JSON list of C-alpha atoms in Angstrom, two decimals:
[
{"chain": "A", "resi": 1, "resn": "ASP", "atom": "CA", "xyz": [0.35, -0.01, -0.15]},
{"chain": "A", "resi": 2, "resn": "GLN", "atom": "CA", "xyz": [1.65, 2.94, -1.61]},
{"chain": "A", "resi": 3, "resn": "GLN", "atom": "CA", "xyz": [1.09, 6.17, 1.48]},
{"chain": "A", "resi": 4, "resn": "VAL", "atom": "CA", "xyz": [3.03, 8.77, -0.64]},
{"chain": "A", "resi": 5, "resn": "LYS", "atom": "CA", "xyz": [1.84, 8.54, -4.49]},
{"chain": "A", "resi": 6, "resn": "GLN", "atom": "CA", "xyz": [3.21, 10.56, -7.50]},
{"chain": "A", "resi": 7, "resn": "ASN", "atom": "CA", "xyz": [0.98, 9.87, -10.10]},
{"chain": "A", "resi": 8, "resn": "SER", "atom": "CA", "xyz": [2.14, 11.45, -12.73]},
{"chain": "A", "resi": 9, "resn": "PRO", "atom": "CA", "xyz": [5.68, 9.65, -13.58]},
{"chain": "A", "resi": 10, "resn": "SER", "atom": "CA", "xyz": [7.29, 12.13, -16.05]},
{"chain": "A", "resi": 11, "resn": "LEU", "atom": "CA", "xyz": [6.06, 16.23, -17.01]},
{"chain": "A", "resi": 12, "resn": "SER", "atom": "CA", "xyz": [8.04, 18.45, -19.88]},
{"chain": "A", "resi": 13, "resn": "VAL", "atom": "CA", "xyz": [7.10, 22.62, -19.45]},
{"chain": "A", "resi": 14, "resn": "GLN", "atom": "CA", "xyz": [8.76, 25.06, -21.21]},
{"chain": "A", "resi": 15, "resn": "GLU", "atom": "CA", "xyz": [11.36, 27.49, -20.21]},
{"chain": "A", "resi": 16, "resn": "GLY", "atom": "CA", "xyz": [10.07, 30.61, -18.03]},
{"chain": "A", "resi": 17, "resn": "ARG", "atom": "CA", "xyz": [6.33, 28.75, -17.86]},
{"chain": "A", "resi": 18, "resn": "ILE", "atom": "CA", "xyz": [5.34, 27.27, -14.57]},
{"chain": "A", "resi": 19, "resn": "SER", "atom": "CA", "xyz": [6.21, 23.63, -13.01]},
{"chain": "A", "resi": 20, "resn": "ILE", "atom": "CA", "xyz": [3.03, 21.88, -10.69]},
{"chain": "A", "resi": 21, "resn": "LEU", "atom": "CA", "xyz": [3.85, 18.92, -9.29]},
{"chain": "A", "resi": 22, "resn": "ASN", "atom": "CA", "xyz": [1.20, 16.77, -7.29]},
{"chain": "A", "resi": 23, "resn": "CYS", "atom": "CA", "xyz": [1.63, 14.16, -4.72]},
{"chain": "A", "resi": 24, "resn": "ASP", "atom": "CA", "xyz": [-1.11, 12.52, -2.99]},
{"chain": "A", "resi": 25, "resn": "TYR", "atom": "CA", "xyz": [-1.67, 10.34, 0.29]},
{"chain": "A", "resi": 26, "resn": "THR", "atom": "CA", "xyz": [-3.59, 8.42, 2.47]},
{"chain": "A", "resi": 27, "resn": "ASN", "atom": "CA", "xyz": [-2.30, 8.61, 5.87]},
{"chain": "A", "resi": 28, "resn": "SER", "atom": "CA", "xyz": [-4.13, 11.18, 7.75]},
{"chain": "A", "resi": 29, "resn": "MET", "atom": "CA", "xyz": [-0.80, 10.61, 10.21]},
{"chain": "A", "resi": 30, "resn": "PHE", "atom": "CA", "xyz": [1.21, 12.71, 8.21]},
{"chain": "A", "resi": 31, "resn": "ASP", "atom": "CA", "xyz": [1.69, 16.18, 9.77]},
{"chain": "A", "resi": 32, "resn": "TYR", "atom": "CA", "xyz": [5.06, 17.67, 7.69]},
{"chain": "A", "resi": 33, "resn": "PHE", "atom": "CA", "xyz": [5.67, 17.49, 3.70]},
{"chain": "A", "resi": 34, "resn": "LEU", "atom": "CA", "xyz": [8.64, 16.93, 2.13]},
{"chain": "A", "resi": 35, "resn": "TRP", "atom": "CA", "xyz": [10.11, 18.20, -1.44]},
{"chain": "A", "resi": 36, "resn": "TYR", "atom": "CA", "xyz": [13.84, 16.39, -2.96]},
{"chain": "A", "resi": 37, "resn": "LYS", "atom": "CA", "xyz": [15.71, 17.23, -6.26]},
{"chain": "A", "resi": 38, "resn": "LYS", "atom": "CA", "xyz": [17.73, 14.47, -6.92]},
{"chain": "A", "resi": 39, "resn": "TYR", "atom": "CA", "xyz": [19.70, 14.54, -9.82]},
{"chain": "A", "resi": 40, "resn": "PRO", "atom": "CA", "xyz": [21.71, 12.05, -11.98]},
{"chain": "A", "resi": 41, "resn": "ALA", "atom": "CA", "xyz": [24.39, 10.15, -9.37]},
{"chain": "A", "resi": 42, "resn": "GLU", "atom": "CA", "xyz": [23.95, 12.71, -6.37]},
{"chain": "A", "resi": 43, "resn": "GLY", "atom": "CA", "xyz": [21.05, 11.93, -4.10]},
{"chain": "A", "resi": 44, "resn": "PRO", "atom": "CA", "xyz": [17.91, 13.86, -3.11]},
{"chain": "A", "resi": 45, "resn": "THR", "atom": "CA", "xyz": [18.91, 17.51, -2.57]},
{"chain": "A", "resi": 46, "resn": "PHE", "atom": "CA", "xyz": [16.14, 18.73, 0.17]},
{"chain": "A", "resi": 47, "resn": "LEU", "atom": "CA", "xyz": [13.50, 22.10, -1.54]},
{"chain": "A", "resi": 48, "resn": "ILE", "atom": "CA", "xyz": [10.97, 22.90, 0.79]},
{"chain": "A", "resi": 49, "resn": "SER", "atom": "CA", "xyz": [8.43, 21.74, 2.91]},
{"chain": "A", "resi": 50, "resn": "ILE", "atom": "CA", "xyz": [5.24, 22.37, 5.06]},
{"chain": "A", "resi": 51, "resn": "SER", "atom": "CA", "xyz": [3.94, 21.90, 7.87]},
{"chain": "A", "resi": 52, "resn": "SER", "atom": "CA", "xyz": [0.06, 21.04, 8.24]},
{"chain": "A", "resi": 53, "resn": "ILE", "atom": "CA", "xyz": [-0.60, 24.18, 10.57]},
{"chain": "A", "resi": 54, "resn": "LYS", "atom": "CA", "xyz": [-0.26, 25.93, 7.34]},
{"chain": "A", "resi": 55, "resn": "ASP", "atom": "CA", "xyz": [-1.88, 25.48, 3.81]},
{"chain": "A", "resi": 56, "resn": "LYS", "atom": "CA", "xyz": [1.27, 26.97, 1.82]},
{"chain": "A", "resi": 57, "resn": "ASN", "atom": "CA", "xyz": [5.06, 27.81, 2.36]},
{"chain": "A", "resi": 58, "resn": "GLU", "atom": "CA", "xyz": [7.35, 29.90, -0.59]},
{"chain": "A", "resi": 59, "resn": "ASP", "atom": "CA", "xyz": [11.23, 29.94, -1.42]},
{"chain": "A", "resi": 60, "resn": "GLY", "atom": "CA", "xyz": [11.89, 32.19, -3.93]},
{"chain": "A", "resi": 61, "resn": "ARG", "atom": "CA", "xyz": [10.83, 30.66, -6.75]},
{"chain": "A", "resi": 62, "resn": "PHE", "atom": "CA", "xyz": [9.36, 27.48, -5.15]},
{"chain": "A", "resi": 63, "resn": "THR", "atom": "CA", "xyz": [5.75, 27.32, -3.09]},
{"chain": "A", "resi": 64, "resn": "VAL", "atom": "CA", "xyz": [4.26, 24.31, -1.91]},
{"chain": "A", "resi": 65, "resn": "PHE", "atom": "CA", "xyz": [0.72, 24.00, -1.32]},
{"chain": "A", "resi": 66, "resn": "LEU", "atom": "CA", "xyz": [-1.43, 21.48, 1.02]},
{"chain": "A", "resi": 67, "resn": "ASN", "atom": "CA", "xyz": [-4.61, 20.47, 0.73]},
{"chain": "A", "resi": 68, "resn": "LYS", "atom": "CA", "xyz": [-4.96, 18.56, 4.29]},
{"chain": "A", "resi": 69, "resn": "SER", "atom": "CA", "xyz": [-8.83, 17.69, 3.57]},
{"chain": "A", "resi": 70, "resn": "ALA", "atom": "CA", "xyz": [-7.95, 16.10, 0.05]},
{"chain": "A", "resi": 71, "resn": "LYS", "atom": "CA", "xyz": [-4.84, 14.70, 1.52]},
{"chain": "A", "resi": 72, "resn": "HIS", "atom": "CA", "xyz": [-3.15, 16.29, -2.14]},
{"chain": "A", "resi": 73, "resn": "LEU", "atom": "CA", "xyz": [0.51, 18.46, -1.95]},
{"chain": "A", "resi": 74, "resn": "SER", "atom": "CA", "xyz": [1.74, 20.47, -4.75]},
{"chain": "A", "resi": 75, "resn": "LEU", "atom": "CA", "xyz": [5.14, 21.89, -5.88]},
{"chain": "A", "resi": 76, "resn": "HIS", "atom": "CA", "xyz": [5.00, 25.89, -7.60]},
{"chain": "A", "resi": 77, "resn": "ILE", "atom": "CA", "xyz": [8.06, 26.41, -9.81]},
{"chain": "A", "resi": 78, "resn": "VAL", "atom": "CA", "xyz": [7.43, 29.80, -11.25]},
{"chain": "A", "resi": 79, "resn": "PRO", "atom": "CA", "xyz": [9.22, 30.56, -13.48]},
{"chain": "A", "resi": 80, "resn": "SER", "atom": "CA", "xyz": [11.06, 27.08, -14.54]},
{"chain": "A", "resi": 81, "resn": "GLN", "atom": "CA", "xyz": [13.58, 26.60, -15.82]},
{"chain": "A", "resi": 82, "resn": "PRO", "atom": "CA", "xyz": [16.19, 24.17, -17.70]},
{"chain": "A", "resi": 83, "resn": "GLY", "atom": "CA", "xyz": [18.82, 23.76, -14.74]},
{"chain": "A", "resi": 84, "resn": "ASP", "atom": "CA", "xyz": [14.71, 22.60, -12.81]},
{"chain": "A", "resi": 85, "resn": "SER", "atom": "CA", "xyz": [15.27, 19.19, -14.82]},
{"chain": "A", "resi": 86, "resn": "ALA", "atom": "CA", "xyz": [15.46, 16.84, -12.26]},
{"chain": "A", "resi": 87, "resn": "VAL", "atom": "CA", "xyz": [13.41, 14.11, -10.77]},
{"chain": "A", "resi": 88, "resn": "TYR", "atom": "CA", "xyz": [11.03, 16.07, -7.65]},
{"chain": "A", "resi": 89, "resn": "PHE", "atom": "CA", "xyz": [10.01, 13.81, -4.82]},
{"chain": "A", "resi": 90, "resn": "CYS", "atom": "CA", "xyz": [7.95, 13.82, -2.08]},
{"chain": "A", "resi": 91, "resn": "ALA", "atom": "CA", "xyz": [7.72, 12.42, 1.30]},
{"chain": "A", "resi": 92, "resn": "ALA", "atom": "CA", "xyz": [6.13, 13.16, 4.45]},
{"chain": "A", "resi": 93, "resn": "SER", "atom": "CA", "xyz": [6.75, 12.10, 7.91]},
{"chain": "A", "resi": 94, "resn": "GLY", "atom": "CA", "xyz": [4.31, 12.14, 10.97]},
{"chain": "A", "resi": 95, "resn": "GLY", "atom": "CA", "xyz": [3.13, 11.10, 14.69]},
{"chain": "A", "resi": 96, "resn": "GLY", "atom": "CA", "xyz": [4.93, 9.28, 17.18]},
{"chain": "A", "resi": 97, "resn": "SER", "atom": "CA", "xyz": [7.05, 11.04, 18.74]},
{"chain": "A", "resi": 98, "resn": "GLY", "atom": "CA", "xyz": [11.66, 11.55, 18.82]},
{"chain": "A", "resi": 99, "resn": "ALA", "atom": "CA", "xyz": [13.79, 9.43, 16.20]},
{"chain": "A", "resi": 100, "resn": "GLY", "atom": "CA", "xyz": [9.78, 8.03, 14.26]},
{"chain": "A", "resi": 101, "resn": "SER", "atom": "CA", "xyz": [8.17, 11.22, 13.62]},
{"chain": "A", "resi": 102, "resn": "TYR", "atom": "CA", "xyz": [11.17, 12.13, 11.79]},
{"chain": "A", "resi": 103, "resn": "GLN", "atom": "CA", "xyz": [10.47, 8.74, 9.33]},
{"chain": "A", "resi": 104, "resn": "LEU", "atom": "CA", "xyz": [10.33, 9.80, 5.55]},
{"chain": "A", "resi": 105, "resn": "THR", "atom": "CA", "xyz": [7.98, 7.81, 3.24]},
{"chain": "A", "resi": 106, "resn": "PHE", "atom": "CA", "xyz": [8.21, 8.79, -0.41]},
{"chain": "A", "resi": 107, "resn": "GLY", "atom": "CA", "xyz": [6.52, 8.35, -3.19]},
{"chain": "A", "resi": 108, "resn": "LYS", "atom": "CA", "xyz": [8.02, 7.30, -6.57]},
{"chain": "A", "resi": 109, "resn": "GLY", "atom": "CA", "xyz": [9.25, 10.94, -8.07]},
{"chain": "A", "resi": 110, "resn": "THR", "atom": "CA", "xyz": [8.05, 12.48, -10.56]},
{"chain": "A", "resi": 111, "resn": "LYS", "atom": "CA", "xyz": [10.64, 13.55, -13.61]},
{"chain": "A", "resi": 112, "resn": "LEU", "atom": "CA", "xyz": [10.51, 16.95, -14.67]},
{"chain": "A", "resi": 113, "resn": "SER", "atom": "CA", "xyz": [11.80, 18.20, -18.34]},
{"chain": "A", "resi": 114, "resn": "VAL", "atom": "CA", "xyz": [12.44, 21.56, -18.61]},
{"chain": "A", "resi": 115, "resn": "ILE", "atom": "CA", "xyz": [12.81, 22.50, -22.11]},
{"chain": "A", "resi": 116, "resn": "PRO", "atom": "CA", "xyz": [14.55, 25.71, -23.77]},
{"chain": "B", "resi": 1, "resn": "SER", "atom": "CA", "xyz": [23.75, 22.06, 5.65]},
{"chain": "B", "resi": 2, "resn": "ALA", "atom": "CA", "xyz": [26.01, 19.09, 7.12]},
{"chain": "B", "resi": 3, "resn": "VAL", "atom": "CA", "xyz": [28.18, 17.19, 4.40]},
{"chain": "B", "resi": 4, "resn": "ILE", "atom": "CA", "xyz": [27.64, 13.14, 4.00]},
{"chain": "B", "resi": 5, "resn": "SER", "atom": "CA", "xyz": [30.18, 11.45, 2.51]},
{"chain": "B", "resi": 6, "resn": "GLN", "atom": "CA", "xyz": [29.02, 8.14, 1.22]},
{"chain": "B", "resi": 7, "resn": "LYS", "atom": "CA", "xyz": [31.45, 5.51, 0.53]},
{"chain": "B", "resi": 8, "resn": "PRO", "atom": "CA", "xyz": [31.95, 3.90, -2.08]},
{"chain": "B", "resi": 9, "resn": "SER", "atom": "CA", "xyz": [30.36, 5.40, -4.28]},
{"chain": "B", "resi": 10, "resn": "ARG", "atom": "CA", "xyz": [29.20, 1.84, -6.62]},
{"chain": "B", "resi": 11, "resn": "ASP", "atom": "CA", "xyz": [30.52, -1.00, -6.54]},
{"chain": "B", "resi": 12, "resn": "ILE", "atom": "CA", "xyz": [30.11, -4.96, -7.90]},
{"chain": "B", "resi": 13, "resn": "CYS", "atom": "CA", "xyz": [30.04, -7.78, -5.93]},
{"chain": "B", "resi": 14, "resn": "GLN", "atom": "CA", "xyz": [29.83, -11.78, -6.36]},
{"chain": "B", "resi": 15, "resn": "ARG", "atom": "CA", "xyz": [26.36, -13.30, -4.96]},
{"chain": "B", "resi": 16, "resn": "GLY", "atom": "CA", "xyz": [26.92, -14.32, -1.59]},
{"chain": "B", "resi": 17, "resn": "THR", "atom": "CA", "xyz": [29.42, -11.83, -0.54]},
{"chain": "B", "resi": 18, "resn": "SER", "atom": "CA", "xyz": [28.44, -8.80, 1.48]},
{"chain": "B", "resi": 19, "resn": "LEU", "atom": "CA", "xyz": [29.53, -4.64, 1.20]},
{"chain": "B", "resi": 20, "resn": "THR", "atom": "CA", "xyz": [29.59, -2.38, 4.00]},
{"chain": "B", "resi": 21, "resn": "ILE", "atom": "CA", "xyz": [29.63, 0.90, 3.13]},
{"chain": "B", "resi": 22, "resn": "GLN", "atom": "CA", "xyz": [30.23, 4.04, 5.35]},
{"chain": "B", "resi": 23, "resn": "CYS", "atom": "CA", "xyz": [28.84, 7.12, 5.26]},
{"chain": "B", "resi": 24, "resn": "GLN", "atom": "CA", "xyz": [30.72, 9.83, 7.41]},
{"chain": "B", "resi": 25, "resn": "VAL", "atom": "CA", "xyz": [29.21, 13.51, 8.44]},
{"chain": "B", "resi": 26, "resn": "ASP", "atom": "CA", "xyz": [30.81, 16.77, 8.68]},
{"chain": "B", "resi": 27, "resn": "SER", "atom": "CA", "xyz": [29.47, 17.66, 11.46]},
{"chain": "B", "resi": 28, "resn": "GLN", "atom": "CA", "xyz": [27.55, 15.41, 14.65]},
{"chain": "B", "resi": 29, "resn": "VAL", "atom": "CA", "xyz": [23.94, 15.18, 13.56]},
{"chain": "B", "resi": 30, "resn": "THR", "atom": "CA", "xyz": [21.36, 13.38, 16.14]},
{"chain": "B", "resi": 31, "resn": "MET", "atom": "CA", "xyz": [19.26, 11.35, 13.38]},
{"chain": "B", "resi": 32, "resn": "MET", "atom": "CA", "xyz": [20.54, 9.08, 10.81]},
{"chain": "B", "resi": 33, "resn": "PHE", "atom": "CA", "xyz": [18.95, 7.18, 8.60]},
{"chain": "B", "resi": 34, "resn": "TRP", "atom": "CA", "xyz": [19.51, 4.10, 6.02]},
{"chain": "B", "resi": 35, "resn": "TYR", "atom": "CA", "xyz": [17.56, 4.07, 3.03]},
{"chain": "B", "resi": 36, "resn": "ARG", "atom": "CA", "xyz": [17.60, 1.68, -0.09]},
{"chain": "B", "resi": 37, "resn": "GLN", "atom": "CA", "xyz": [16.28, 2.66, -3.98]},
{"chain": "B", "resi": 38, "resn": "GLN", "atom": "CA", "xyz": [15.76, 0.10, -6.10]},
{"chain": "B", "resi": 39, "resn": "PRO", "atom": "CA", "xyz": [15.30, 0.28, -9.43]},
{"chain": "B", "resi": 40, "resn": "GLY", "atom": "CA", "xyz": [12.18, 2.35, -9.99]},
{"chain": "B", "resi": 41, "resn": "GLN", "atom": "CA", "xyz": [11.11, 2.58, -6.42]},
{"chain": "B", "resi": 42, "resn": "SER", "atom": "CA", "xyz": [10.72, 5.29, -4.79]},
{"chain": "B", "resi": 43, "resn": "LEU", "atom": "CA", "xyz": [12.96, 5.64, -1.64]},
{"chain": "B", "resi": 44, "resn": "THR", "atom": "CA", "xyz": [12.30, 3.27, 1.48]},
{"chain": "B", "resi": 45, "resn": "LEU", "atom": "CA", "xyz": [13.50, 3.60, 5.20]},
{"chain": "B", "resi": 46, "resn": "ILE", "atom": "CA", "xyz": [15.44, 0.62, 6.41]},
{"chain": "B", "resi": 47, "resn": "ALA", "atom": "CA", "xyz": [16.51, 1.90, 9.66]},
{"chain": "B", "resi": 48, "resn": "THR", "atom": "CA", "xyz": [16.99, 4.12, 12.13]},
{"chain": "B", "resi": 49, "resn": "ALA", "atom": "CA", "xyz": [20.94, 4.49, 12.86]},
{"chain": "B", "resi": 50, "resn": "ASN", "atom": "CA", "xyz": [21.17, 4.85, 16.38]},
{"chain": "B", "resi": 51, "resn": "GLN", "atom": "CA", "xyz": [24.34, 6.06, 18.11]},
{"chain": "B", "resi": 52, "resn": "GLY", "atom": "CA", "xyz": [25.76, 3.33, 20.52]},
{"chain": "B", "resi": 53, "resn": "SER", "atom": "CA", "xyz": [22.88, 1.47, 20.42]},
{"chain": "B", "resi": 54, "resn": "GLU", "atom": "CA", "xyz": [21.05, -0.89, 17.80]},
{"chain": "B", "resi": 55, "resn": "ALA", "atom": "CA", "xyz": [19.42, 0.14, 15.26]},
{"chain": "B", "resi": 56, "resn": "THR", "atom": "CA", "xyz": [15.94, 0.54, 14.69]},
{"chain": "B", "resi": 57, "resn": "TYR", "atom": "CA", "xyz": [14.88, -1.78, 11.88]},
{"chain": "B", "resi": 58, "resn": "GLU", "atom": "CA", "xyz": [11.32, -0.76, 9.75]},
{"chain": "B", "resi": 59, "resn": "SER", "atom": "CA", "xyz": [8.93, -3.62, 8.82]},
{"chain": "B", "resi": 60, "resn": "GLY", "atom": "CA", "xyz": [10.99, -5.88, 6.21]},
{"chain": "B", "resi": 61, "resn": "PHE", "atom": "CA", "xyz": [14.38, -5.80, 7.35]},
{"chain": "B", "resi": 62, "resn": "VAL", "atom": "CA", "xyz": [16.55, -7.48, 9.65]},
{"chain": "B", "resi": 63, "resn": "ILE", "atom": "CA", "xyz": [19.75, -7.21, 12.13]},
{"chain": "B", "resi": 64, "resn": "ASP", "atom": "CA", "xyz": [21.88, -10.31, 10.45]},
{"chain": "B", "resi": 65, "resn": "LYS", "atom": "CA", "xyz": [20.56, -9.46, 6.60]},
{"chain": "B", "resi": 66, "resn": "PHE", "atom": "CA", "xyz": [21.61, -5.26, 7.65]},
{"chain": "B", "resi": 67, "resn": "PRO", "atom": "CA", "xyz": [23.25, -4.87, 10.20]},
{"chain": "B", "resi": 68, "resn": "ILE", "atom": "CA", "xyz": [24.44, -0.93, 10.90]},
{"chain": "B", "resi": 69, "resn": "SER", "atom": "CA", "xyz": [26.75, 0.47, 13.16]},
{"chain": "B", "resi": 70, "resn": "ARG", "atom": "CA", "xyz": [27.06, 4.12, 14.27]},
{"chain": "B", "resi": 71, "resn": "PRO", "atom": "CA", "xyz": [29.66, 4.21, 17.27]},
{"chain": "B", "resi": 72, "resn": "ASN", "atom": "CA", "xyz": [29.24, 8.55, 17.13]},
{"chain": "B", "resi": 73, "resn": "LEU", "atom": "CA", "xyz": [27.73, 11.12, 15.86]},
{"chain": "B", "resi": 74, "resn": "THR", "atom": "CA", "xyz": [29.16, 11.55, 13.28]},
{"chain": "B", "resi": 75, "resn": "PHE", "atom": "CA", "xyz": [29.85, 8.47, 11.64]},
{"chain": "B", "resi": 76, "resn": "SER", "atom": "CA", "xyz": [27.37, 5.19, 11.22]},
{"chain": "B", "resi": 77, "resn": "THR", "atom": "CA", "xyz": [27.70, 1.87, 8.67]},
{"chain": "B", "resi": 78, "resn": "LEU", "atom": "CA", "xyz": [25.53, -0.69, 6.64]},
{"chain": "B", "resi": 79, "resn": "THR", "atom": "CA", "xyz": [26.46, -4.19, 5.79]},
{"chain": "B", "resi": 80, "resn": "VAL", "atom": "CA", "xyz": [24.47, -5.54, 2.79]},
{"chain": "B", "resi": 81, "resn": "SER", "atom": "CA", "xyz": [25.27, -9.11, 3.75]},
{"chain": "B", "resi": 82, "resn": "ASN", "atom": "CA", "xyz": [24.60, -12.49, 1.88]},
{"chain": "B", "resi": 83, "resn": "LEU", "atom": "CA", "xyz": [24.18, -10.66, -1.47]},
{"chain": "B", "resi": 84, "resn": "SER", "atom": "CA", "xyz": [22.03, -11.67, -3.98]},
{"chain": "B", "resi": 85, "resn": "PRO", "atom": "CA", "xyz": [20.67, -9.92, -6.90]},
{"chain": "B", "resi": 86, "resn": "GLU", "atom": "CA", "xyz": [17.54, -8.45, -5.57]},
{"chain": "B", "resi": 87, "resn": "ASP", "atom": "CA", "xyz": [20.00, -6.43, -3.49]},
{"chain": "B", "resi": 88, "resn": "SER", "atom": "CA", "xyz": [21.17, -4.70, -6.62]},
{"chain": "B", "resi": 89, "resn": "SER", "atom": "CA", "xyz": [20.15, -1.70, -5.68]},
{"chain": "B", "resi": 90, "resn": "ILE", "atom": "CA", "xyz": [20.88, 2.23, -4.39]},
{"chain": "B", "resi": 91, "resn": "TYR", "atom": "CA", "xyz": [21.78, 2.73, -0.67]},
{"chain": "B", "resi": 92, "resn": "LEU", "atom": "CA", "xyz": [21.65, 6.25, 1.00]},
{"chain": "B", "resi": 93, "resn": "CYS", "atom": "CA", "xyz": [22.20, 7.36, 3.99]},
{"chain": "B", "resi": 94, "resn": "SER", "atom": "CA", "xyz": [20.62, 10.75, 5.35]},
{"chain": "B", "resi": 95, "resn": "VAL", "atom": "CA", "xyz": [20.98, 12.29, 8.19]},
{"chain": "B", "resi": 96, "resn": "ALA", "atom": "CA", "xyz": [19.06, 15.08, 10.68]},
{"chain": "B", "resi": 97, "resn": "GLY", "atom": "CA", "xyz": [19.01, 17.00, 13.69]},
{"chain": "B", "resi": 98, "resn": "LEU", "atom": "CA", "xyz": [16.08, 18.02, 15.58]},
{"chain": "B", "resi": 99, "resn": "GLY", "atom": "CA", "xyz": [13.42, 19.57, 13.68]},
{"chain": "B", "resi": 100, "resn": "GLN", "atom": "CA", "xyz": [15.33, 19.94, 10.64]},
{"chain": "B", "resi": 101, "resn": "PRO", "atom": "CA", "xyz": [14.58, 18.22, 6.97]},
{"chain": "B", "resi": 102, "resn": "GLN", "atom": "CA", "xyz": [16.62, 15.44, 6.36]},
{"chain": "B", "resi": 103, "resn": "HIS", "atom": "CA", "xyz": [20.19, 15.93, 4.47]},
{"chain": "B", "resi": 104, "resn": "PHE", "atom": "CA", "xyz": [21.76, 12.63, 2.10]},
{"chain": "B", "resi": 105, "resn": "GLY", "atom": "CA", "xyz": [24.64, 11.86, 0.61]},
{"chain": "B", "resi": 106, "resn": "ASP", "atom": "CA", "xyz": [24.98, 10.71, -2.82]},
{"chain": "B", "resi": 107, "resn": "GLY", "atom": "CA", "xyz": [23.94, 7.52, -2.12]},
{"chain": "B", "resi": 108, "resn": "THR", "atom": "CA", "xyz": [26.34, 4.39, -3.54]},
{"chain": "B", "resi": 109, "resn": "ARG", "atom": "CA", "xyz": [24.98, 1.98, -6.15]},
{"chain": "B", "resi": 110, "resn": "LEU", "atom": "CA", "xyz": [25.51, -1.99, -6.21]},
{"chain": "B", "resi": 111, "resn": "SER", "atom": "CA", "xyz": [25.53, -4.26, -8.41]},
{"chain": "B", "resi": 112, "resn": "ILE", "atom": "CA", "xyz": [25.21, -8.14, -7.69]},
{"chain": "B", "resi": 113, "resn": "LEU", "atom": "CA", "xyz": [26.50, -10.71, -10.16]}
]
């Protein structure tokens, strides 16, 4: 049972336009959500996060939106740049205490291609 | 964020042998984790490496197959034992401070002959 789902394996966007990556989750105990970017042969790089007490978090060109009632979050990249081409992973954590609350459940990732 | 060095970056091993992967961090960190990413799959948590005590394993992962050590707050090892083709994966360590997001090493790409 996949608790974090990224239903689009790939996405192509023109440079300068908006990229929207989507993520759905099923576990209502999740209360902290993260996006990671991964280039080939490198580890995932933390991009942005959001707590369940918020519905939006912004950092430069990156904005994450959280809709708790729909158990859905999205990452918006505006404007998209060729260097944004990578695999984007959605991850979630929550429940428990101590190390358990830090354990991440990942989606399968969405490969974003930004076309110059 | 912490600089994480993971070694080796890749290896090709024979069936039945073992591989030990090292994870070194340039500063003391509260938590260290080990993940596996099988081909075409998401990252799956293997275990939480606990400093000075036995690791905490997730369902489906056992200590005999994936022994983990964490002798101090900057270093951990993961051993993948009795290798089989199903163990061909990328293995990643991650670290986190209290209230901080996890940061990952570049991973170890393991192939089994």
